[in-house]
Short mmCIF file of C-alpha atoms and ligand atoms in Angstrom, two decimals:
data_model
loop_
_atom_site.label_atom_id
_atom_site.label_comp_id
_atom_site.label_asym_id
_atom_site.label_seq_id
_atom_site.Cartn_x
_atom_site.Cartn_y
_atom_site.Cartn_z
CA HIS A 3 -36.13 17.16 -4.00
CA ASP A 4 -39.25 18.91 -5.86
CA GLY A 5 -41.01 16.27 -7.96
CA LYS A 6 -37.58 13.61 -8.43
CA GLU A 7 -39.29 11.10 -8.12
CA LYS A 8 -41.61 11.69 -9.88
CA GLU A 9 -39.14 11.69 -12.69
CA GLY A 10 -38.24 8.74 -13.88
CA GLU A 11 -40.39 7.83 -16.09
CA SER A 12 -42.92 10.68 -16.64
CA ASN A 13 -39.91 13.97 -17.54
CA PRO A 14 -38.94 13.50 -21.12
CA ASN A 15 -35.18 14.79 -20.27
CA ALA A 16 -34.73 12.40 -17.21
CA HIS A 17 -31.87 10.66 -19.01
CA THR A 18 -30.40 14.08 -19.47
CA ILE A 19 -31.26 14.89 -15.37
CA GLU A 20 -29.55 12.37 -14.20
CA ILE A 21 -26.48 12.83 -16.67
CA LEU A 22 -26.08 16.14 -15.15
CA GLU A 23 -27.17 15.42 -11.45
CA LYS A 24 -23.98 12.92 -11.29
CA MET A 25 -21.56 15.84 -13.25
CA ALA A 26 -23.07 18.49 -9.92
CA ASP A 27 -21.73 15.32 -7.88
CA TYR A 28 -18.46 15.49 -9.47
CA TYR A 29 -18.10 19.43 -9.01
CA ASN A 30 -19.05 19.42 -5.51
CA GLY A 31 -16.31 17.23 -4.39
CA MET A 32 -14.59 19.49 -5.88
CA LYS A 33 -15.90 22.36 -4.22
CA ASP A 34 -16.39 23.71 -7.59
CA GLU A 35 -19.00 26.23 -6.21
CA TRP A 36 -19.12 28.39 -9.72
CA ARG A 37 -19.26 24.68 -11.94
CA ILE A 38 -22.21 23.82 -9.06
CA ARG A 39 -24.73 26.67 -9.54
CA ALA A 40 -24.25 26.56 -13.00
CA TYR A 41 -25.58 22.41 -13.32
CA ARG A 42 -28.58 23.22 -10.57
CA LYS A 43 -29.51 26.02 -12.09
CA ALA A 44 -29.53 23.39 -15.52
CA ILE A 45 -31.15 20.20 -14.18
CA SER A 46 -33.80 22.59 -12.29
CA THR A 47 -34.96 24.38 -15.76
CA LEU A 48 -34.78 20.76 -17.52
CA ARG A 49 -37.35 19.54 -14.96
CA GLY A 50 -39.87 22.57 -15.73
CA GLN A 51 -39.59 21.30 -19.25
CA THR A 52 -42.73 19.12 -20.87
CA LYS A 53 -40.75 18.32 -23.72
CA LYS A 54 -37.68 16.39 -24.66
CA ILE A 55 -34.47 19.46 -25.45
CA ALA A 56 -32.58 17.56 -28.53
CA THR A 57 -30.46 20.09 -29.90
CA LYS A 58 -27.70 22.67 -28.62
CA GLN A 59 -30.62 25.71 -29.73
CA GLU A 60 -32.94 24.21 -28.26
CA ALA A 61 -31.93 24.18 -24.87
CA MET A 62 -29.95 27.87 -25.34
CA ALA A 63 -32.76 29.28 -25.67
CA LEU A 64 -34.03 28.16 -22.39
CA PRO A 65 -32.92 30.36 -18.93
CA ASN A 66 -30.03 29.62 -17.11
CA ILE A 67 -28.44 27.34 -19.65
CA GLY A 68 -25.33 28.39 -21.41
CA GLU A 69 -23.40 27.40 -24.28
CA ARG A 70 -21.50 24.71 -23.58
CA LEU A 71 -23.75 23.11 -21.06
CA ALA A 72 -26.17 23.73 -24.02
CA ALA A 73 -23.26 21.58 -25.95
CA LYS A 74 -23.38 18.52 -23.10
CA ILE A 75 -27.14 17.63 -23.78
CA GLU A 76 -27.22 17.99 -27.53
CA GLU A 77 -24.39 15.24 -26.82
CA ILE A 78 -26.24 12.74 -24.24
CA VAL A 79 -29.20 12.97 -26.13
CA LEU A 80 -27.22 12.37 -29.57
CA THR A 81 -25.26 9.21 -27.50
CA SER A 82 -26.55 8.47 -23.65
CA ARG A 83 -23.07 9.86 -22.92
CA LEU A 84 -21.04 12.22 -22.55
CA ARG A 85 -17.56 12.12 -22.50
CA ARG A 86 -17.08 14.45 -19.64
CA LEU A 87 -18.55 12.40 -17.11
CA ASP A 88 -17.08 9.09 -18.76
CA THR A 89 -13.73 10.81 -17.90
CA VAL A 90 -14.61 12.68 -14.77
CA LEU A 91 -15.56 8.93 -13.38
CA ALA A 92 -12.21 7.12 -14.14
CA ASP A 93 -10.22 9.83 -12.53
CA THR A 94 -12.31 9.37 -10.17
CA THR A 95 -11.82 5.80 -9.60
CA ASP A 96 -7.79 6.20 -10.10
CA GLU A 97 -7.79 8.66 -7.79
CA ILE A 98 -10.63 6.52 -4.52
CA LEU A 99 -8.11 3.50 -5.64
CA ARG A 100 -4.46 5.03 -5.04
CA CYS A 101 -5.99 6.78 -1.66
CA PHE A 102 -7.49 2.89 -0.44
CA THR A 103 -4.31 0.68 -1.73
CA LYS A 104 -2.11 3.26 0.97
CA ILE A 105 -4.03 1.47 3.70
CA TYR A 106 -1.29 -0.26 4.59
CA GLY A 107 -1.80 -3.80 3.79
CA VAL A 108 -4.06 -3.04 1.73
CA GLY A 109 -3.87 -4.02 -1.86
CA ALA A 110 -5.69 -3.49 -5.81
CA VAL A 111 -7.89 -7.06 -4.60
CA GLN A 112 -9.80 -5.39 -1.61
CA ALA A 113 -9.40 -1.71 -2.97
CA ALA A 114 -11.81 -2.08 -6.22
CA LYS A 115 -13.57 -4.94 -4.00
CA TRP A 116 -14.49 -1.63 -1.44
CA ILE A 117 -15.13 0.50 -4.56
CA ASP A 118 -17.71 -1.68 -6.08
CA GLN A 119 -19.15 -2.39 -3.11
CA GLY A 120 -20.07 2.12 -2.65
CA PHE A 121 -16.93 2.87 -0.23
CA ARG A 122 -15.71 6.20 -1.43
CA SER A 123 -13.16 7.60 0.91
CA LEU A 124 -11.13 6.35 4.71
CA ASP A 125 -15.08 8.17 6.57
CA ASP A 126 -17.36 5.73 4.04
CA LEU A 127 -15.19 2.60 4.92
CA ARG A 128 -14.54 3.22 8.56
CA GLU A 129 -18.50 3.70 8.64
CA LYS A 130 -19.61 1.33 6.93
CA ALA A 131 -17.58 -1.78 5.94
CA THR A 132 -16.89 -4.62 7.77
CA LEU A 133 -13.04 -3.60 8.30
CA THR A 134 -10.64 -6.91 9.71
CA LYS A 135 -8.32 -6.00 12.83
CA ASN A 136 -5.52 -5.31 10.55
CA GLN A 137 -7.57 -2.54 8.99
CA GLN A 138 -9.00 -0.78 10.98
CA ILE A 139 -5.29 1.07 12.15
CA GLY A 140 -3.88 1.71 8.60
CA ILE A 141 -7.17 3.06 8.71
CA ASP A 142 -7.04 4.38 12.23
CA HIS A 143 -3.02 5.65 11.16
CA TYR A 144 -3.75 6.31 7.63
CA ASP A 145 -1.04 9.94 7.88
CA ASP A 146 0.98 7.74 10.45
CA PHE A 147 2.17 5.15 8.66
CA ASN A 148 2.56 7.13 5.16
CA ALA A 149 4.63 9.54 5.99
CA ARG A 150 8.55 8.62 6.00
CA ILE A 151 10.53 8.48 9.02
CA PRO A 152 13.09 10.08 9.48
CA ARG A 153 17.41 8.83 9.16
CA SER A 154 17.49 9.52 13.34
CA GLU A 155 14.48 8.57 14.11
CA VAL A 156 14.58 4.84 12.69
CA GLU A 157 18.25 5.21 14.98
CA GLN A 158 16.53 6.05 17.66
CA LEU A 159 13.42 2.86 17.53
CA GLY A 160 15.96 0.49 16.05
CA ALA A 161 18.49 1.47 20.07
CA ILE A 162 15.30 0.53 22.03
CA VAL A 163 14.70 -2.72 20.12
CA ARG A 164 18.92 -3.51 20.33
CA ASN A 165 18.61 -2.03 23.76
CA ALA A 166 15.74 -4.66 25.20
CA LEU A 167 16.82 -7.70 23.95
CA ARG A 168 20.48 -7.03 24.74
CA ALA A 169 18.77 -7.01 28.33
CA ILE A 170 17.24 -10.21 27.63
CA ASP A 171 20.54 -11.88 26.20
CA PRO A 172 23.76 -9.67 25.44
CA ALA A 173 24.82 -12.43 22.91
CA PHE A 174 21.94 -10.66 20.62
CA GLN A 175 22.26 -8.67 17.85
CA ALA A 176 19.73 -6.06 15.65
CA LEU A 177 20.75 -4.82 12.96
CA ILE A 178 18.50 -2.22 11.07
CA MET A 179 18.03 -3.12 7.59
CA GLY A 180 15.62 -2.20 4.69
CA SER A 181 16.18 0.89 2.89
CA TYR A 182 18.00 2.35 6.13
CA ARG A 183 20.64 -0.02 6.22
CA ARG A 184 20.85 1.35 1.93
CA GLY A 185 21.97 4.77 2.80
CA ALA A 186 18.58 5.79 2.35
CA GLN A 187 17.66 9.65 4.16
CA ASP A 188 14.31 8.52 6.18
CA SER A 189 12.66 5.22 5.59
CA GLY A 190 8.43 3.78 4.96
CA ASP A 191 9.01 1.51 7.99
CA ILE A 192 11.81 -0.24 10.49
CA ASP A 193 13.21 -3.35 9.08
CA MET A 194 14.67 -4.50 12.18
CA LEU A 195 17.29 -8.08 11.77
CA ILE A 196 17.15 -10.44 14.67
CA THR A 197 19.88 -13.04 15.50
CA LYS A 198 21.91 -14.76 17.64
CA PRO A 199 26.02 -16.24 16.68
CA HIS A 200 25.56 -19.61 16.45
CA GLU A 201 21.53 -19.31 17.21
CA SER A 202 19.01 -21.92 15.95
CA PHE A 203 15.77 -20.11 14.21
CA GLY A 204 13.59 -21.92 17.48
CA ALA A 205 15.74 -20.35 20.27
CA ILE A 206 15.71 -16.47 18.63
CA ARG A 207 12.03 -17.02 17.91
CA THR A 208 11.01 -17.87 21.07
CA VAL A 209 13.17 -15.16 22.59
CA VAL A 210 11.72 -12.33 20.32
CA LEU A 211 8.10 -13.72 20.75
CA GLU A 212 8.24 -14.60 24.06
CA GLN A 213 10.29 -12.03 26.11
CA LEU A 214 11.26 -9.20 23.59
CA VAL A 215 8.13 -8.16 22.28
CA PRO A 216 5.56 -8.69 25.87
CA ASN A 217 8.41 -6.66 26.81
CA LEU A 218 8.50 -3.59 23.95
CA VAL A 219 4.75 -3.46 24.76
CA LYS A 220 4.95 -3.38 28.18
CA SER A 221 7.45 -0.70 27.56
CA ASN A 222 4.19 1.03 25.61
CA PHE A 223 6.59 0.73 21.94
CA LEU A 224 5.02 -1.32 20.66
CA ARG A 225 1.80 -0.53 19.51
CA ALA A 226 -0.08 -3.43 18.30
CA GLU A 227 0.95 -6.25 16.37
CA LEU A 228 -0.40 -6.41 12.95
CA ALA A 229 -1.37 -9.39 10.87
CA ALA A 230 2.17 -11.02 8.85
CA THR A 231 0.89 -11.97 5.57
CA SER A 232 0.86 -15.66 5.37
CA ARG A 233 3.56 -15.16 3.28
CA ASP A 234 6.32 -14.78 5.86
CA THR A 235 4.23 -15.70 8.53
CA GLY A 236 6.60 -17.06 11.31
CA THR A 237 9.86 -15.37 10.69
CA LYS A 238 8.85 -12.58 10.70
CA TRP A 239 6.64 -10.21 13.55
CA ASN A 240 4.60 -7.22 11.79
CA GLY A 241 3.40 -4.25 14.01
CA ALA A 242 3.86 -0.37 14.88
CA CYS A 243 6.25 1.46 17.59
CA ALA A 244 6.15 5.12 19.18
CA LEU A 245 8.75 7.02 20.57
CA PRO A 246 7.95 7.61 24.27
CA PHE A 247 6.10 10.34 23.92
CA GLY A 248 2.61 11.64 24.00
CA GLY A 249 1.02 11.96 20.71
CA ALA A 250 4.79 10.93 18.51
CA PRO A 251 3.62 9.65 15.13
CA TRP A 252 3.34 5.10 15.11
CA ARG A 253 5.67 3.69 13.08
CA ARG A 254 5.71 0.57 11.53
CA ILE A 255 7.92 -1.77 12.44
CA ASP A 256 9.05 -5.10 10.92
CA LEU A 257 11.12 -7.83 13.02
CA LEU A 258 13.18 -10.66 10.66
CA LEU A 259 14.07 -13.93 12.64
CA VAL A 260 17.66 -15.37 11.68
CA PRO A 261 19.00 -18.15 12.74
CA TRP A 262 22.73 -17.37 12.17
CA ASP A 263 23.82 -19.87 9.76
CA GLU A 264 21.40 -17.89 7.04
CA MET A 265 22.13 -14.48 7.63
CA GLY A 266 23.66 -13.85 4.27
CA ALA A 267 20.53 -14.66 2.65
CA ALA A 268 18.82 -12.96 5.16
CA GLN A 269 20.70 -10.38 4.99
CA ILE A 270 20.46 -9.93 1.34
CA TYR A 271 17.00 -10.20 1.65
CA PHE A 272 16.22 -7.92 4.16
CA THR A 273 18.63 -5.28 2.73
CA GLY A 274 16.49 -5.28 -1.18
CA ASN A 275 15.33 -3.38 -2.88
CA ASP A 276 13.08 -5.35 -3.80
CA ILE A 277 12.99 -4.97 -7.60
CA PHE A 278 17.21 -6.76 -6.51
CA ASN A 279 15.73 -8.79 -5.34
CA ARG A 280 13.35 -10.42 -8.18
CA SER A 281 16.33 -9.50 -10.29
CA ILE A 282 19.35 -11.09 -8.15
CA ARG A 283 16.58 -14.33 -7.63
CA LEU A 284 16.18 -14.22 -11.52
CA LEU A 285 19.72 -14.64 -12.35
CA ALA A 286 20.21 -17.25 -10.48
CA SER A 287 18.00 -18.63 -11.47
CA THR A 288 18.73 -18.67 -14.77
CA LYS A 289 22.14 -20.56 -13.33
CA GLY A 290 19.97 -23.57 -11.80
CA PHE A 291 20.63 -21.64 -8.74
CA ARG A 292 17.44 -21.27 -6.61
CA LEU A 293 18.68 -17.63 -4.09
CA ASN A 294 15.53 -17.26 -1.15
CA GLN A 295 16.14 -15.28 2.05
CA HIS A 296 17.26 -19.16 3.47
CA GLY A 297 20.25 -19.82 1.39
CA LEU A 298 21.86 -20.19 -1.50
CA PHE A 299 20.94 -23.63 -3.13
CA LYS A 300 21.77 -25.38 -6.92
CA ASP A 301 19.73 -28.57 -8.06
CA VAL A 302 16.16 -27.39 -7.23
CA MET A 303 13.45 -30.05 -9.35
CA ARG A 304 11.27 -28.36 -11.01
CA GLY A 305 7.64 -30.93 -12.68
CA ARG A 306 5.08 -29.61 -14.76
CA GLY A 307 4.77 -26.06 -15.38
CA ARG A 308 7.28 -25.04 -13.05
CA VAL A 309 6.16 -26.09 -9.25
CA LYS A 310 9.10 -26.93 -7.27
CA LEU A 311 9.77 -30.33 -5.65
CA THR A 312 12.98 -30.41 -3.41
CA ASP A 313 14.65 -27.21 -1.98
CA GLY A 314 17.71 -28.65 -3.40
CA THR A 315 20.80 -28.60 -2.21
CA LEU A 316 22.01 -25.87 0.07
CA ILE A 317 24.91 -24.37 -1.51
CA GLU A 318 25.53 -20.96 1.46
CA SER A 319 23.36 -19.09 3.15
CA LYS A 320 25.88 -18.12 5.94
CA SER A 321 28.08 -14.98 4.25
CA GLU A 322 26.19 -12.23 1.91
CA LYS A 323 29.37 -11.69 0.03
CA LYS A 324 30.11 -15.23 -1.32
CA ILE A 325 27.00 -15.54 -2.51
CA PHE A 326 27.58 -12.70 -4.56
CA GLU A 327 30.71 -14.63 -5.53
CA ILE A 328 28.97 -18.14 -6.51
CA LEU A 329 26.17 -16.34 -8.15
CA GLY A 330 29.69 -14.54 -10.76
CA VAL A 331 28.10 -10.81 -9.49
CA PRO A 332 30.70 -7.91 -8.63
CA TRP A 333 30.03 -6.67 -5.01
CA ARG A 334 27.59 -4.31 -4.46
CA PRO A 335 27.20 -2.43 -1.48
CA PRO A 336 23.74 -2.12 -0.16
CA GLN A 337 24.42 1.45 -1.52
CA HIS A 338 23.61 0.44 -4.97
CA ARG A 339 21.07 -1.81 -3.74
CA ILE A 340 18.48 0.10 -5.94
CA CYS A 341 17.06 -0.89 -8.81
N1 LIG B 25 11.48 -6.96 0.32
C1 LIG B 25 10.82 -7.84 -1.41
N2 LIG B 25 10.19 -7.74 -0.96
C2 LIG B 25 8.53 -7.50 -0.90
C3 LIG B 25 9.19 -6.96 -0.16
C4 LIG B 25 10.03 -6.50 0.85
O1 LIG B 25 12.52 -8.47 -1.10
N3 LIG B 25 7.44 -7.82 -1.35
C5 LIG B 25 12.58 -6.54 0.67
C6 LIG B 25 13.20 -6.55 0.59
C7 LIG B 25 13.12 -4.68 1.66
C8 LIG B 25 12.94 -4.84 2.66
O2 LIG B 25 12.41 -6.65 1.75
O3 LIG B 25 13.70 -3.77 0.84
C9 LIG B 25 12.37 -5.03 3.57
O4 LIG B 25 11.15 -4.20 2.66
P1 LIG B 25 10.36 -3.06 3.09
O5 LIG B 25 8.80 -3.22 2.34
O6 LIG B 25 10.30 -3.01 4.33
O7 LIG B 25 10.75 -1.54 2.04
P2 LIG B 25 12.67 -0.89 2.32
O8 LIG B 25 13.11 -1.11 2.97
O9 LIG B 25 13.04 -1.38 1.46
O10 LIG B 25 11.77 0.55 1.18
P3 LIG B 25 10.87 1.63 2.91
O11 LIG B 25 12.08 2.56 3.19
O12 LIG B 25 9.11 1.65 1.95
O13 LIG B 25 10.56 0.66 4.23
MG1 LIG B 26 11.46 -0.39 4.75
MN1 LIG B 27 9.41 -3.51 6.20
#
């Protein structure tokens, strides 16, 4: 920090130096030793000048400044900016944004907020950010949660849930949905639909939340609970699980609690994929219906701005096939519900 403090006002090349330092910081992050050295030396040379260096010619005449750096110095003096730095900063922001949005439960808005607050890496977040419990777990298990789960492990994890549930009440059903039901060779998480023939939502929820989940926590299968997004509160339990051996990777698991009467609509919803759901729901609405995870409805009253005023009349919710039929959509097996 040789005289850096004084530089601000007095050094005629302060602005040029400031921009070159940002480039050096970038190459530092890239571990580009050769460019780091070139920038450091040029910066040091500029610091020693008492006159403003404004042209490529002037810059090249100084020690340790090559032609390309000299051209950059001229560009900075002429335009007050360096286009290369602008692209580098935009690319870096994109990369940090991608890194942050891969934290489970973190979207673009939260990620942008953190970047705004000056956080640049997961370590920054760990050390300096105020994190919710969910975010803390998402960061602690970042690599695990971003890894794909092999189909065979999805089956093993699903069997553990199914066996624990059947031990409580053999009439219960636990089906693996999501990408697994669509036939994927690996999945991002495990999606399990839990139901019992002829049973209500309340009774199913009581068994899952008061018996199944506590049992699976006790057996160390469930490792953490993750707060639900406001949209699925009540119908979903989100968390993390792992196979019962030391060092087993943590996997994301979603349990969807479904009353028997809503099985068909729930199966469509939880099989996805999300784009297929959006398009079949849109198609339903163009035919005057409304489709959601609970059923297919008609005569939904909408007010201003298409705000829903009533749920309408339930037409069908029990059978996946019937919902397709009523909508006039040819049956699509789960493997073909990829849009
Ligand atoms: N779903 C949806 N809209 C969303 C999220 C989910 O309709 N925004 C539905 C369709 C999905 C299903 O829930 O297929 C399960 O959601 P996942 O996020 O677990 O997605 P997938 O199981 O399809 O893929 P992955 O292998 O990444 O888990
Ligand atoms: Mg899934
Ligand atoms: Mn899921």
